[in-house]
């Protein structure tokens, strides 16, 4: 999936779901967006986390993942969007950018 090994993506998803966030950690909305994105990238969600589109396949391909990264950027940068949804979209972007190899930082 993307450029990351499935085991690495599964580990990142588990880390996001482990325990409560501490001081300095990303917001719950950010973590929720990242977790939703990783679950979708693993084939565990029927719909994409931002666009809601169906991938038409069990695990989305790199082109589909990249399209969702682009959609997350647009939504996260919308100044009219409330903070919670913006943070969610930032989390989706961070997770999928990492999955696609655009970032070295796992969410």
PDB file of N, CA, C and O in Angstrom, residues 5-54:
ATOM      1  N   UNK A   5       5.203  -0.604   4.064  1.00  0.00           N
ATOM      2  CA  UNK A   5       4.822  -2.003   4.277  1.00  0.00           C
ATOM      3  C   UNK A   5       3.547  -2.047   5.115  1.00  0.00           C
ATOM      4  O   UNK A   5       3.336  -1.206   5.999  1.00  0.00           O
ATOM      5  N   UNK A   6       2.717  -3.027   4.830  1.00  0.00           N
ATOM      6  CA  UNK A   6       1.459  -3.187   5.572  1.00  0.00           C
ATOM      7  C   UNK A   6       1.710  -3.244   7.083  1.00  0.00           C
ATOM      8  O   UNK A   6       0.993  -2.627   7.870  1.00  0.00           O
ATOM      9  N   UNK A   7       2.741  -3.958   7.499  1.00  0.00           N
ATOM     10  CA  UNK A   7       3.049  -4.088   8.929  1.00  0.00           C
ATOM     11  C   UNK A   7       3.363  -2.728   9.552  1.00  0.00           C
ATOM     12  O   UNK A   7       2.969  -2.462  10.696  1.00  0.00           O
ATOM     13  N   UNK A   8       4.050  -1.853   8.817  1.00  0.00           N
ATOM     14  CA  UNK A   8       4.361  -0.522   9.336  1.00  0.00           C
ATOM     15  C   UNK A   8       3.097   0.317   9.500  1.00  0.00           C
ATOM     16  O   UNK A   8       2.947   1.053  10.470  1.00  0.00           O
ATOM     17  N   UNK A   9       2.189   0.210   8.536  1.00  0.00           N
ATOM     18  CA  UNK A   9       0.935   0.964   8.601  1.00  0.00           C
ATOM     19  C   UNK A   9       0.075   0.441   9.752  1.00  0.00           C
ATOM     20  O   UNK A   9      -0.524   1.221  10.499  1.00  0.00           O
ATOM     21  N   UNK A  10       0.026  -0.874   9.924  1.00  0.00           N
ATOM     22  CA  UNK A  10      -0.737  -1.450  11.035  1.00  0.00           C
ATOM     23  C   UNK A  10      -0.164  -1.002  12.382  1.00  0.00           C
ATOM     24  O   UNK A  10      -0.915  -0.675  13.301  1.00  0.00           O
ATOM     25  N   UNK A  11       1.153  -0.952  12.496  1.00  0.00           N
ATOM     26  CA  UNK A  11       1.793  -0.515  13.732  1.00  0.00           C
ATOM     27  C   UNK A  11       1.463   0.954  14.022  1.00  0.00           C
ATOM     28  O   UNK A  11       1.153   1.318  15.159  1.00  0.00           O
ATOM     29  N   UNK A  12       1.507   1.791  13.009  1.00  0.00           N
ATOM     30  CA  UNK A  12       1.172   3.207  13.193  1.00  0.00           C
ATOM     31  C   UNK A  12      -0.280   3.363  13.638  1.00  0.00           C
ATOM     32  O   UNK A  12      -0.579   4.183  14.518  1.00  0.00           O
ATOM     33  N   UNK A  13      -1.168   2.573  13.067  1.00  0.00           N
ATOM     34  CA  UNK A  13      -2.579   2.645  13.464  1.00  0.00           C
ATOM     35  C   UNK A  13      -2.750   2.204  14.926  1.00  0.00           C
ATOM     36  O   UNK A  13      -3.485   2.823  15.682  1.00  0.00           O
ATOM     37  N   UNK A  14      -2.052   1.160  15.328  1.00  0.00           N
ATOM     38  CA  UNK A  14      -2.134   0.696  16.718  1.00  0.00           C
ATOM     39  C   UNK A  14      -1.617   1.751  17.686  1.00  0.00           C
ATOM     40  O   UNK A  14      -2.189   1.955  18.749  1.00  0.00           O
ATOM     41  N   UNK A  15      -0.527   2.416  17.328  1.00  0.00           N
ATOM     42  CA  UNK A  15       0.028   3.468  18.191  1.00  0.00           C
ATOM     43  C   UNK A  15      -0.967   4.599  18.377  1.00  0.00           C
ATOM     44  O   UNK A  15      -1.076   5.166  19.459  1.00  0.00           O
ATOM     45  N   UNK A  16      -1.692   4.952  17.328  1.00  0.00           N
ATOM     46  CA  UNK A  16      -2.691   6.024  17.427  1.00  0.00           C
ATOM     47  C   UNK A  16      -3.826   5.645  18.375  1.00  0.00           C
ATOM     48  O   UNK A  16      -4.373   6.501  19.055  1.00  0.00           O
ATOM     49  N   UNK A  17      -4.169   4.374  18.395  1.00  0.00           N
ATOM     50  CA  UNK A  17      -5.281   3.931  19.222  1.00  0.00           C
ATOM     51  C   UNK A  17      -4.899   3.573  20.646  1.00  0.00           C
ATOM     52  O   UNK A  17      -5.758   3.286  21.466  1.00  0.00           O
ATOM     53  N   UNK A  18      -3.608   3.619  20.939  1.00  0.00           N
ATOM     54  CA  UNK A  18      -3.143   3.192  22.264  1.00  0.00           C
ATOM     55  C   UNK A  18      -3.167   4.344  23.246  1.00  0.00           C
ATOM     56  O   UNK A  18      -2.445   5.314  23.103  1.00  0.00           O
ATOM     57  N   UNK A  19      -4.027   4.239  24.222  1.00  0.00           N
ATOM     58  CA  UNK A  19      -4.025   5.190  25.326  1.00  0.00           C
ATOM     59  C   UNK A  19      -4.487   6.587  24.975  1.00  0.00           C
ATOM     60  O   UNK A  19      -4.742   6.915  23.831  1.00  0.00           O
ATOM     61  N   UNK A  20      -4.564   7.403  25.992  1.00  0.00           N
ATOM     62  CA  UNK A  20      -4.980   8.794  25.841  1.00  0.00           C
ATOM     63  C   UNK A  20      -3.783   9.643  25.433  1.00  0.00           C
ATOM     64  O   UNK A  20      -2.642   9.330  25.756  1.00  0.00           O
ATOM     65  N   UNK A  21      -4.068  10.710  24.728  1.00  0.00           N
ATOM     66  CA  UNK A  21      -3.019  11.633  24.315  1.00  0.00           C
ATOM     67  C   UNK A  21      -2.522  12.421  25.518  1.00  0.00           C
ATOM     68  O   UNK A  21      -3.281  12.746  26.422  1.00  0.00           O
ATOM     69  N   UNK A  22      -1.250  12.714  25.528  1.00  0.00           N
ATOM     70  CA  UNK A  22      -0.661  13.498  26.606  1.00  0.00           C
ATOM     71  C   UNK A  22      -0.418  14.930  26.154  1.00  0.00           C
ATOM     72  O   UNK A  22      -0.698  15.289  25.009  1.00  0.00           O
ATOM     73  N   UNK A  23       0.117  15.753  27.035  1.00  0.00           N
ATOM     74  CA  UNK A  23       0.421  17.134  26.668  1.00  0.00           C
ATOM     75  C   UNK A  23       1.385  17.176  25.482  1.00  0.00           C
ATOM     76  O   UNK A  23       2.349  16.419  25.435  1.00  0.00           O
ATOM     77  N   UNK A  24       1.107  18.034  24.543  1.00  0.00           N
ATOM     78  CA  UNK A  24       1.957  18.153  23.356  1.00  0.00           C
ATOM     79  C   UNK A  24       1.616  17.178  22.254  1.00  0.00           C
ATOM     80  O   UNK A  24       2.149  17.265  21.157  1.00  0.00           O
ATOM     81  N   UNK A  25       0.752  16.215  22.527  1.00  0.00           N
ATOM     82  CA  UNK A  25       0.334  15.267  21.500  1.00  0.00           C
ATOM     83  C   UNK A  25      -0.702  15.929  20.596  1.00  0.00           C
ATOM     84  O   UNK A  25      -1.353  16.896  20.982  1.00  0.00           O
ATOM     85  N   UNK A  26      -0.884  15.386  19.393  1.00  0.00           N
ATOM     86  CA  UNK A  26      -1.909  15.930  18.503  1.00  0.00           C
ATOM     87  C   UNK A  26      -3.297  15.861  19.136  1.00  0.00           C
ATOM     88  O   UNK A  26      -3.561  15.035  20.014  1.00  0.00           O
ATOM     89  N   UNK A  27      -4.182  16.718  18.654  1.00  0.00           N
ATOM     90  CA  UNK A  27      -5.551  16.768  19.178  1.00  0.00           C
ATOM     91  C   UNK A  27      -6.279  15.456  18.898  1.00  0.00           C
ATOM     92  O   UNK A  27      -5.892  14.695  18.003  1.00  0.00           O
ATOM     93  N   UNK A  28      -7.351  15.196  19.640  1.00  0.00           N
ATOM     94  CA  UNK A  28      -8.153  13.996  19.374  1.00  0.00           C
ATOM     95  C   UNK A  28      -8.694  13.972  17.931  1.00  0.00           C
ATOM     96  O   UNK A  28      -8.774  12.910  17.328  1.00  0.00           O
ATOM     97  N   UNK A  29      -9.032  15.143  17.401  1.00  0.00           N
ATOM     98  CA  UNK A  29      -9.542  15.194  16.022  1.00  0.00           C
ATOM     99  C   UNK A  29      -8.445  14.809  15.026  1.00  0.00           C
ATOM    100  O   UNK A  29      -8.697  14.074  14.074  1.00  0.00           O
ATOM    101  N   UNK A  30      -7.230  15.305  15.252  1.00  0.00           N
ATOM    102  CA  UNK A  30      -6.099  14.949  14.398  1.00  0.00           C
ATOM    103  C   UNK A  30      -5.870  13.443  14.451  1.00  0.00           C
ATOM    104  O   UNK A  30      -5.747  12.784  13.418  1.00  0.00           O
ATOM    105  N   UNK A  31      -5.825  12.906  15.664  1.00  0.00           N
ATOM    106  CA  UNK A  31      -5.598  11.464  15.836  1.00  0.00           C
ATOM    107  C   UNK A  31      -6.715  10.651  15.195  1.00  0.00           C
ATOM    108  O   UNK A  31      -6.470   9.604  14.594  1.00  0.00           O
ATOM    109  N   UNK A  32      -7.955  11.136  15.311  1.00  0.00           N
ATOM    110  CA  UNK A  32      -9.083  10.449  14.684  1.00  0.00           C
ATOM    111  C   UNK A  32      -8.980  10.429  13.173  1.00  0.00           C
ATOM    112  O   UNK A  32      -9.255   9.412  12.529  1.00  0.00           O
ATOM    113  N   UNK A  33      -8.575  11.552  12.601  1.00  0.00           N
ATOM    114  CA  UNK A  33      -8.400  11.611  11.146  1.00  0.00           C
ATOM    115  C   UNK A  33      -7.288  10.700  10.679  1.00  0.00           C
ATOM    116  O   UNK A  33      -7.409   9.987   9.684  1.00  0.00           O
ATOM    117  N   UNK A  34      -6.180  10.707  11.413  1.00  0.00           N
ATOM    118  CA  UNK A  34      -5.056   9.842  11.049  1.00  0.00           C
ATOM    119  C   UNK A  34      -5.443   8.367  11.161  1.00  0.00           C
ATOM    120  O   UNK A  34      -5.132   7.562  10.279  1.00  0.00           O
ATOM    121  N   UNK A  35      -6.147   8.021  12.234  1.00  0.00           N
ATOM    122  CA  UNK A  35      -6.570   6.628  12.421  1.00  0.00           C
ATOM    123  C   UNK A  35      -7.543   6.205  11.326  1.00  0.00           C
ATOM    124  O   UNK A  35      -7.454   5.088  10.788  1.00  0.00           O
ATOM    125  N   UNK A  36      -8.478   7.084  10.973  1.00  0.00           N
ATOM    126  CA  UNK A  36      -9.437   6.766   9.907  1.00  0.00           C
ATOM    127  C   UNK A  36      -8.712   6.574   8.575  1.00  0.00           C
ATOM    128  O   UNK A  36      -9.031   5.664   7.800  1.00  0.00           O
ATOM    129  N   UNK A  37      -7.719   7.417   8.319  1.00  0.00           N
ATOM    130  CA  UNK A  37      -6.966   7.317   7.069  1.00  0.00           C
ATOM    131  C   UNK A  37      -6.174   6.016   6.997  1.00  0.00           C
ATOM    132  O   UNK A  37      -6.153   5.342   5.958  1.00  0.00           O
ATOM    133  N   UNK A  38      -5.529   5.663   8.100  1.00  0.00           N
ATOM    134  CA  UNK A  38      -4.745   4.424   8.105  1.00  0.00           C
ATOM    135  C   UNK A  38      -5.644   3.203   7.972  1.00  0.00           C
ATOM    136  O   UNK A  38      -5.310   2.249   7.257  1.00  0.00           O
ATOM    137  N   UNK A  39      -6.783   3.222   8.637  1.00  0.00           N
ATOM    138  CA  UNK A  39      -7.729   2.115   8.524  1.00  0.00           C
ATOM    139  C   UNK A  39      -8.189   1.955   7.078  1.00  0.00           C
ATOM    140  O   UNK A  39      -8.235   0.849   6.539  1.00  0.00           O
ATOM    141  N   UNK A  40      -8.515   3.077   6.435  1.00  0.00           N
ATOM    142  CA  UNK A  40      -8.946   3.045   5.033  1.00  0.00           C
ATOM    143  C   UNK A  40      -7.815   2.543   4.136  1.00  0.00           C
ATOM    144  O   UNK A  40      -8.033   1.710   3.262  1.00  0.00           O
ATOM    145  N   UNK A  41      -6.589   3.021   4.375  1.00  0.00           N
ATOM    146  CA  UNK A  41      -5.446   2.596   3.564  1.00  0.00           C
ATOM    147  C   UNK A  41      -5.192   1.098   3.686  1.00  0.00           C
ATOM    148  O   UNK A  41      -4.716   0.464   2.744  1.00  0.00           O
ATOM    149  N   UNK A  42      -5.532   0.541   4.847  1.00  0.00           N
ATOM    150  CA  UNK A  42      -5.362  -0.898   5.067  1.00  0.00           C
ATOM    151  C   UNK A  42      -6.514  -1.724   4.496  1.00  0.00           C
ATOM    152  O   UNK A  42      -6.503  -2.945   4.575  1.00  0.00           O
ATOM    153  N   UNK A  43      -7.528  -1.050   3.964  1.00  0.00           N
ATOM    154  CA  UNK A  43      -8.679  -1.768   3.426  1.00  0.00           C
ATOM    155  C   UNK A  43      -9.739  -2.032   4.462  1.00  0.00           C
ATOM    156  O   UNK A  43     -10.669  -2.799   4.222  1.00  0.00           O
ATOM    157  N   UNK A  44      -9.633  -1.381   5.628  1.00  0.00           N
ATOM    158  CA  UNK A  44     -10.562  -1.625   6.723  1.00  0.00           C
ATOM    159  C   UNK A  44     -11.775  -0.713   6.745  1.00  0.00           C
ATOM    160  O   UNK A  44     -12.581  -0.795   7.655  1.00  0.00           O
ATOM    161  N   UNK A  45     -11.884   0.168   5.772  1.00  0.00           N
ATOM    162  CA  UNK A  45     -13.035   1.069   5.690  1.00  0.00           C
ATOM    163  C   UNK A  45     -13.521   1.099   4.250  1.00  0.00           C
ATOM    164  O   UNK A  45     -12.715   1.105   3.316  1.00  0.00           O
ATOM    165  N   UNK A  46     -14.811   1.106   4.089  1.00  0.00           N
ATOM    166  CA  UNK A  46     -15.395   1.079   2.755  1.00  0.00           C
ATOM    167  C   UNK A  46     -15.258   2.421   2.042  1.00  0.00           C
ATOM    168  O   UNK A  46     -15.155   2.471   0.824  1.00  0.00           O
ATOM    169  N   UNK A  47     -15.267   3.509   2.805  1.00  0.00           N
ATOM    170  CA  UNK A  47     -15.263   4.856   2.236  1.00  0.00           C
ATOM    171  C   UNK A  47     -14.007   5.616   2.641  1.00  0.00           C
ATOM    172  O   UNK A  47     -13.500   5.475   3.755  1.00  0.00           O
ATOM    173  N   UNK A  48     -13.543   6.471   1.739  1.00  0.00           N
ATOM    174  CA  UNK A  48     -12.389   7.326   2.010  1.00  0.00           C
ATOM    175  C   UNK A  48     -12.734   8.330   3.116  1.00  0.00           C
ATOM    176  O   UNK A  48     -13.876   8.779   3.203  1.00  0.00           O
ATOM    177  N   UNK A  49     -11.768   8.699   3.952  1.00  0.00           N
ATOM    178  CA  UNK A  49     -12.063   9.522   5.125  1.00  0.00           C
ATOM    179  C   UNK A  49     -12.440  10.977   4.847  1.00  0.00           C
ATOM    180  O   UNK A  49     -13.098  11.599   5.668  1.00  0.00           O
ATOM    181  N   UNK A  50     -12.059  11.531   3.714  1.00  0.00           N
ATOM    182  CA  UNK A  50     -12.383  12.926   3.405  1.00  0.00           C
ATOM    183  C   UNK A  50     -13.462  13.013   2.338  1.00  0.00           C
ATOM    184  O   UNK A  50     -14.499  13.640   2.535  1.00  0.00           O
ATOM    185  N   UNK A  51     -13.237  12.357   1.218  1.00  0.00           N
ATOM    186  CA  UNK A  51     -14.175  12.466   0.101  1.00  0.00           C
ATOM    187  C   UNK A  51     -15.374  11.542   0.239  1.00  0.00           C
ATOM    188  O   UNK A  51     -16.404  11.778  -0.382  1.00  0.00           O
ATOM    189  N   UNK A  52     -15.216  10.489   1.017  1.00  0.00           N
ATOM    190  CA  UNK A  52     -16.295   9.516   1.156  1.00  0.00           C
ATOM    191  C   UNK A  52     -16.439   8.602  -0.039  1.00  0.00           C
ATOM    192  O   UNK A  52     -17.356   7.790  -0.104  1.00  0.00           O
ATOM    193  N   UNK A  53     -15.514   8.712  -0.984  1.00  0.00           N
ATOM    194  CA  UNK A  53     -15.622   7.871  -2.178  1.00  0.00           C
ATOM    195  C   UNK A  53     -15.253   6.434  -1.854  1.00  0.00           C
ATOM    196  O   UNK A  53     -14.465   6.165  -0.948  1.00  0.00           O
ATOM    197  N   UNK A  54     -15.847   5.527  -2.607  1.00  0.00           N
ATOM    198  CA  UNK A  54     -15.501   4.118  -2.470  1.00  0.00           C
ATOM    199  C   UNK A  54     -14.320   3.824  -3.370  1.00  0.00           C
ATOM    200  O   UNK A  54     -14.252   4.301  -4.494  1.00  0.00           O
TER     201      UNK A  54
END
